[in-house]
Coordinates of C-alpha atoms in Angstrom, one line a residue:
Chain A
D1 CA -20.0 -59.3 -85.0
V2 CA -16.7 -57.5 -84.6
K3 CA -15.5 -56.0 -87.8
V4 CA -12.0 -55.1 -88.6
T5 CA -11.4 -53.5 -91.9
Q6 CA -8.2 -52.6 -93.7
S7 CA -8.1 -49.8 -96.3
S8 CA -6.7 -51.9 -99.2
R9 CA -6.5 -55.6 -100.0
Y10 CA -3.7 -55.1 -102.5
L11 CA -1.1 -52.3 -102.7
V12 CA 1.9 -51.8 -105.0
K13 CA 4.4 -49.1 -104.1
R14 CA 7.9 -48.1 -105.2
T15 CA 11.0 -48.2 -103.2
G16 CA 11.4 -45.0 -101.1
E17 CA 7.7 -44.1 -101.1
K18 CA 5.9 -43.3 -97.8
V19 CA 3.2 -45.9 -97.3
F20 CA 0.1 -45.7 -95.0
L21 CA -1.8 -48.8 -94.1
E22 CA -5.1 -48.0 -92.4
C23 CA -7.1 -50.2 -90.0
V24 CA -10.5 -49.5 -88.5
Q25 CA -12.5 -51.5 -85.9
D26 CA -16.1 -50.9 -85.1
M27 CA -16.3 -52.5 -81.6
D28 CA -14.8 -49.8 -79.4
H29 CA -11.8 -52.1 -78.6
E30 CA -9.0 -50.6 -76.6
N31 CA -6.2 -52.6 -78.0
M32 CA -5.0 -52.8 -81.6
F33 CA -2.1 -54.6 -83.3
W34 CA -0.2 -54.8 -86.5
Y35 CA 1.4 -58.0 -87.7
R36 CA 3.2 -59.0 -90.9
Q37 CA 2.8 -62.5 -92.3
D38 CA 5.5 -64.1 -94.4
P39 CA 5.6 -67.7 -95.8
G40 CA 7.5 -70.0 -93.4
L41 CA 7.7 -67.3 -90.7
G42 CA 4.2 -67.1 -89.5
L43 CA 2.8 -63.8 -88.0
R44 CA 5.2 -61.4 -86.4
L45 CA 4.2 -58.5 -84.2
I46 CA 5.3 -55.0 -85.5
Y47 CA 3.6 -52.6 -83.1
F48 CA 0.6 -52.5 -80.8
S49 CA -1.4 -49.9 -78.9
Y50 CA -3.3 -50.0 -75.6
D51 CA -5.1 -46.7 -76.1
V52 CA -5.3 -43.5 -78.1
K53 CA -1.9 -42.0 -78.6
M54 CA -0.2 -45.0 -76.9
K55 CA 2.1 -47.3 -78.8
E56 CA 4.4 -50.2 -77.9
K57 CA 7.1 -51.8 -80.1
G58 CA 6.6 -55.4 -81.0
D59 CA 9.2 -57.9 -82.2
I60 CA 10.1 -56.3 -85.5
P61 CA 9.4 -52.5 -85.3
E62 CA 12.4 -51.4 -87.4
G63 CA 11.4 -49.5 -90.5
Y64 CA 7.8 -48.9 -89.3
S65 CA 5.9 -46.4 -87.2
V66 CA 2.3 -46.2 -86.1
S67 CA -0.3 -43.7 -85.3
R68 CA -3.4 -43.9 -83.2
E69 CA -5.3 -40.6 -83.1
K70 CA -8.7 -42.1 -82.6
K71 CA -9.7 -45.2 -80.7
E72 CA -11.1 -47.0 -83.8
R73 CA -8.2 -46.3 -86.1
F74 CA -4.7 -47.6 -86.1
S75 CA -2.3 -46.8 -88.9
L76 CA 0.9 -48.4 -89.9
I77 CA 3.4 -46.2 -91.6
L78 CA 6.4 -47.2 -93.8
E79 CA 8.5 -44.0 -93.9
S80 CA 10.6 -45.2 -96.8
A81 CA 9.4 -48.4 -98.3
S82 CA 11.9 -51.1 -99.1
T83 CA 11.6 -54.3 -101.1
N84 CA 12.1 -56.4 -97.9
Q85 CA 8.8 -54.9 -96.6
T86 CA 6.9 -56.7 -99.3
S87 CA 4.5 -58.8 -97.2
M88 CA 1.0 -59.5 -96.0
Y89 CA 0.0 -57.0 -93.3
L90 CA -2.6 -58.0 -90.8
C91 CA -4.4 -55.7 -88.3
A92 CA -6.1 -57.0 -85.2
S93 CA -8.1 -55.6 -82.3
L94 CA -8.9 -56.8 -78.7
R95 CA -11.3 -55.5 -76.2
G96 CA -9.0 -55.8 -73.2
G97 CA -10.3 -56.7 -69.7
G98 CA -13.5 -58.8 -69.2
G99 CA -11.5 -62.0 -69.4
S100 CA -11.5 -62.4 -73.2
Y101 CA -8.2 -62.2 -75.0
E102 CA -9.5 -63.0 -78.4
Q103 CA -7.9 -60.9 -81.2
Y104 CA -10.1 -60.1 -84.2
F105 CA -8.2 -59.9 -87.4
G106 CA -8.9 -57.9 -90.6
P107 CA -8.6 -59.6 -94.0
G108 CA -5.0 -58.3 -94.6
T109 CA -3.3 -56.0 -97.0
R110 CA -0.8 -57.6 -99.4
L111 CA 1.9 -54.9 -100.0
T112 CA 4.3 -55.2 -102.9
V113 CA 7.3 -52.8 -103.0
T114 CA 9.1 -52.7 -106.3
Chain B
G1 CA 11.5 -62.9 -75.6
E2 CA 9.1 -65.7 -76.3
N3 CA 9.8 -68.3 -79.0
V4 CA 7.1 -70.6 -80.2
E5 CA 7.9 -73.7 -82.3
Q6 CA 5.1 -75.5 -84.3
H7 CA 5.2 -78.9 -86.0
P8 CA 4.5 -80.2 -88.5
S9 CA 4.6 -77.5 -91.2
T10 CA 2.3 -79.6 -93.4
L11 CA -0.1 -82.3 -92.3
S12 CA -2.2 -84.4 -94.7
V13 CA -4.9 -86.7 -93.2
Q14 CA -7.8 -88.7 -94.6
E15 CA -11.3 -87.3 -94.1
G16 CA -12.7 -88.7 -90.9
D17 CA -9.3 -89.3 -89.3
S18 CA -7.8 -87.2 -86.5
A19 CA -5.2 -84.5 -86.8
V20 CA -2.7 -83.3 -84.1
I21 CA -0.6 -80.2 -84.3
K22 CA 2.1 -79.6 -81.6
C23 CA 3.7 -76.4 -80.3
T24 CA 6.4 -75.6 -77.7
Y25 CA 7.1 -72.3 -76.1
S26 CA 10.1 -71.0 -74.2
D27 CA 8.9 -68.3 -71.8
S28 CA 7.6 -69.8 -68.5
A29 CA 5.7 -66.5 -67.9
S30 CA 3.4 -67.2 -70.8
N31 CA -0.1 -68.0 -69.6
Y32 CA -2.4 -67.7 -72.6
F33 CA -2.3 -70.1 -75.6
P34 CA -4.7 -69.6 -78.5
W35 CA -5.1 -71.4 -81.8
Y36 CA -6.1 -69.6 -84.9
K37 CA -7.4 -70.9 -88.2
Q38 CA -6.7 -69.0 -91.4
E39 CA -8.6 -69.8 -94.6
L40 CA -7.4 -68.7 -98.0
G41 CA -7.8 -64.9 -98.5
K42 CA -8.9 -64.3 -94.9
G43 CA -7.4 -63.1 -91.6
P44 CA -6.8 -65.7 -88.8
Q45 CA -9.8 -66.5 -86.7
L46 CA -9.7 -67.8 -83.1
I47 CA -10.9 -71.4 -82.8
I48 CA -10.0 -72.3 -79.3
D49 CA -7.8 -71.1 -76.5
I50 CA -6.5 -72.3 -73.1
R51 CA -5.0 -70.6 -70.1
S52 CA -2.2 -71.9 -67.9
N53 CA -4.5 -72.9 -65.0
V54 CA -6.2 -75.5 -67.2
G55 CA -4.8 -78.7 -68.7
E56 CA -7.4 -79.4 -71.4
K57 CA -10.3 -77.8 -73.1
K58 CA -12.7 -79.2 -75.6
D59 CA -15.2 -77.6 -78.1
Q60 CA -17.0 -80.2 -80.1
R61 CA -14.4 -81.8 -82.5
I62 CA -11.6 -79.6 -81.3
A63 CA -9.5 -79.9 -78.2
V64 CA -6.4 -78.3 -76.8
T65 CA -4.1 -79.8 -74.2
L66 CA -1.4 -77.9 -72.2
N67 CA 1.6 -79.3 -70.4
K68 CA 3.1 -76.4 -68.4
T69 CA 6.0 -78.4 -67.1
A70 CA 7.2 -79.4 -70.5
K71 CA 6.1 -76.1 -72.0
H72 CA 4.1 -77.6 -74.8
F73 CA 0.5 -77.5 -76.0
S74 CA -1.3 -79.4 -78.8
L75 CA -4.4 -79.0 -81.0
H76 CA -6.5 -82.1 -81.6
I77 CA -9.1 -82.2 -84.4
T78 CA -11.3 -85.4 -84.5
E79 CA -13.4 -86.6 -87.4
T80 CA -11.8 -84.2 -89.8
Q81 CA -14.0 -82.7 -92.6
P82 CA -13.1 -81.0 -95.8
E83 CA -13.8 -77.6 -94.3
D84 CA -11.0 -78.2 -91.7
S85 CA -8.5 -77.6 -94.5
A86 CA -6.7 -74.4 -93.7
V87 CA -3.5 -73.0 -92.1
Y88 CA -3.5 -73.3 -88.3
F89 CA -1.4 -71.1 -86.0
C90 CA -0.6 -71.6 -82.3
A91 CA 0.4 -68.6 -80.2
A92 CA 1.5 -67.7 -76.7
S93 CA 1.3 -64.6 -74.6
A94 CA 2.3 -63.6 -71.1
G95 CA -0.6 -61.2 -70.9
G96 CA -3.8 -61.3 -72.9
A97 CA -3.7 -57.6 -74.0
D98 CA -0.1 -57.9 -75.2
G99 CA 0.7 -59.0 -78.7
L100 CA 0.9 -62.7 -79.4
T101 CA 4.0 -64.7 -80.4
F102 CA 2.9 -67.1 -83.2
G103 CA 4.2 -70.3 -84.4
K104 CA 5.1 -70.6 -88.1
G105 CA 1.9 -72.3 -89.0
T106 CA 0.7 -75.8 -90.1
H107 CA -1.0 -76.3 -93.5
L108 CA -3.7 -79.0 -92.8
I109 CA -4.9 -80.8 -95.9
I110 CA -7.9 -83.1 -95.6
Q111 CA -7.8 -85.8 -98.3
P112 CA -11.3 -87.0 -99.5

């Protein structure tokens, strides 16, 4: 089974702190994604990556950056956390090619910024 | 960009009855339409998907229909069971390896 793990299930940070959310997948997938999930808004795409050192902006990239130095790891960075970034963050991975478009999600990190 | 609308936001059905969740999309270039189920405390998991060259797809009690002309697609669950209680998301994409645009979700409640 594909496994996508996220470094923390719960995280509490202060306004202005730099925050790193880590995601690791163990199936050698090319594509990885970061979404945020908010009540009544569903999941919204922040950034995605096709390959190592490649990144593409999603629908709501403002206030975030990403890093993909290794194929299995995709990090989401909040340079200066703000209270409006309090949310559930979900990482996903996708093999790419081969006809399957299934995205595999991690369990999520619930981030609270105070 | 793509916009996906999903209805209803909450759906309560009696165990054994059918449930239908509907979505519309705006971008005619979208060609991939998955449905995800999210249980409490877990990430979403794909339950069924359909591509734009197919009108209907079934997998046991679950089926998805797609009307490309009207730009809408629906999830049908028959003979609902307690374990079907969850939040369901529809999504759309113009390319499978791109990110998905999700609907806002439907909280499905199965009443015993």
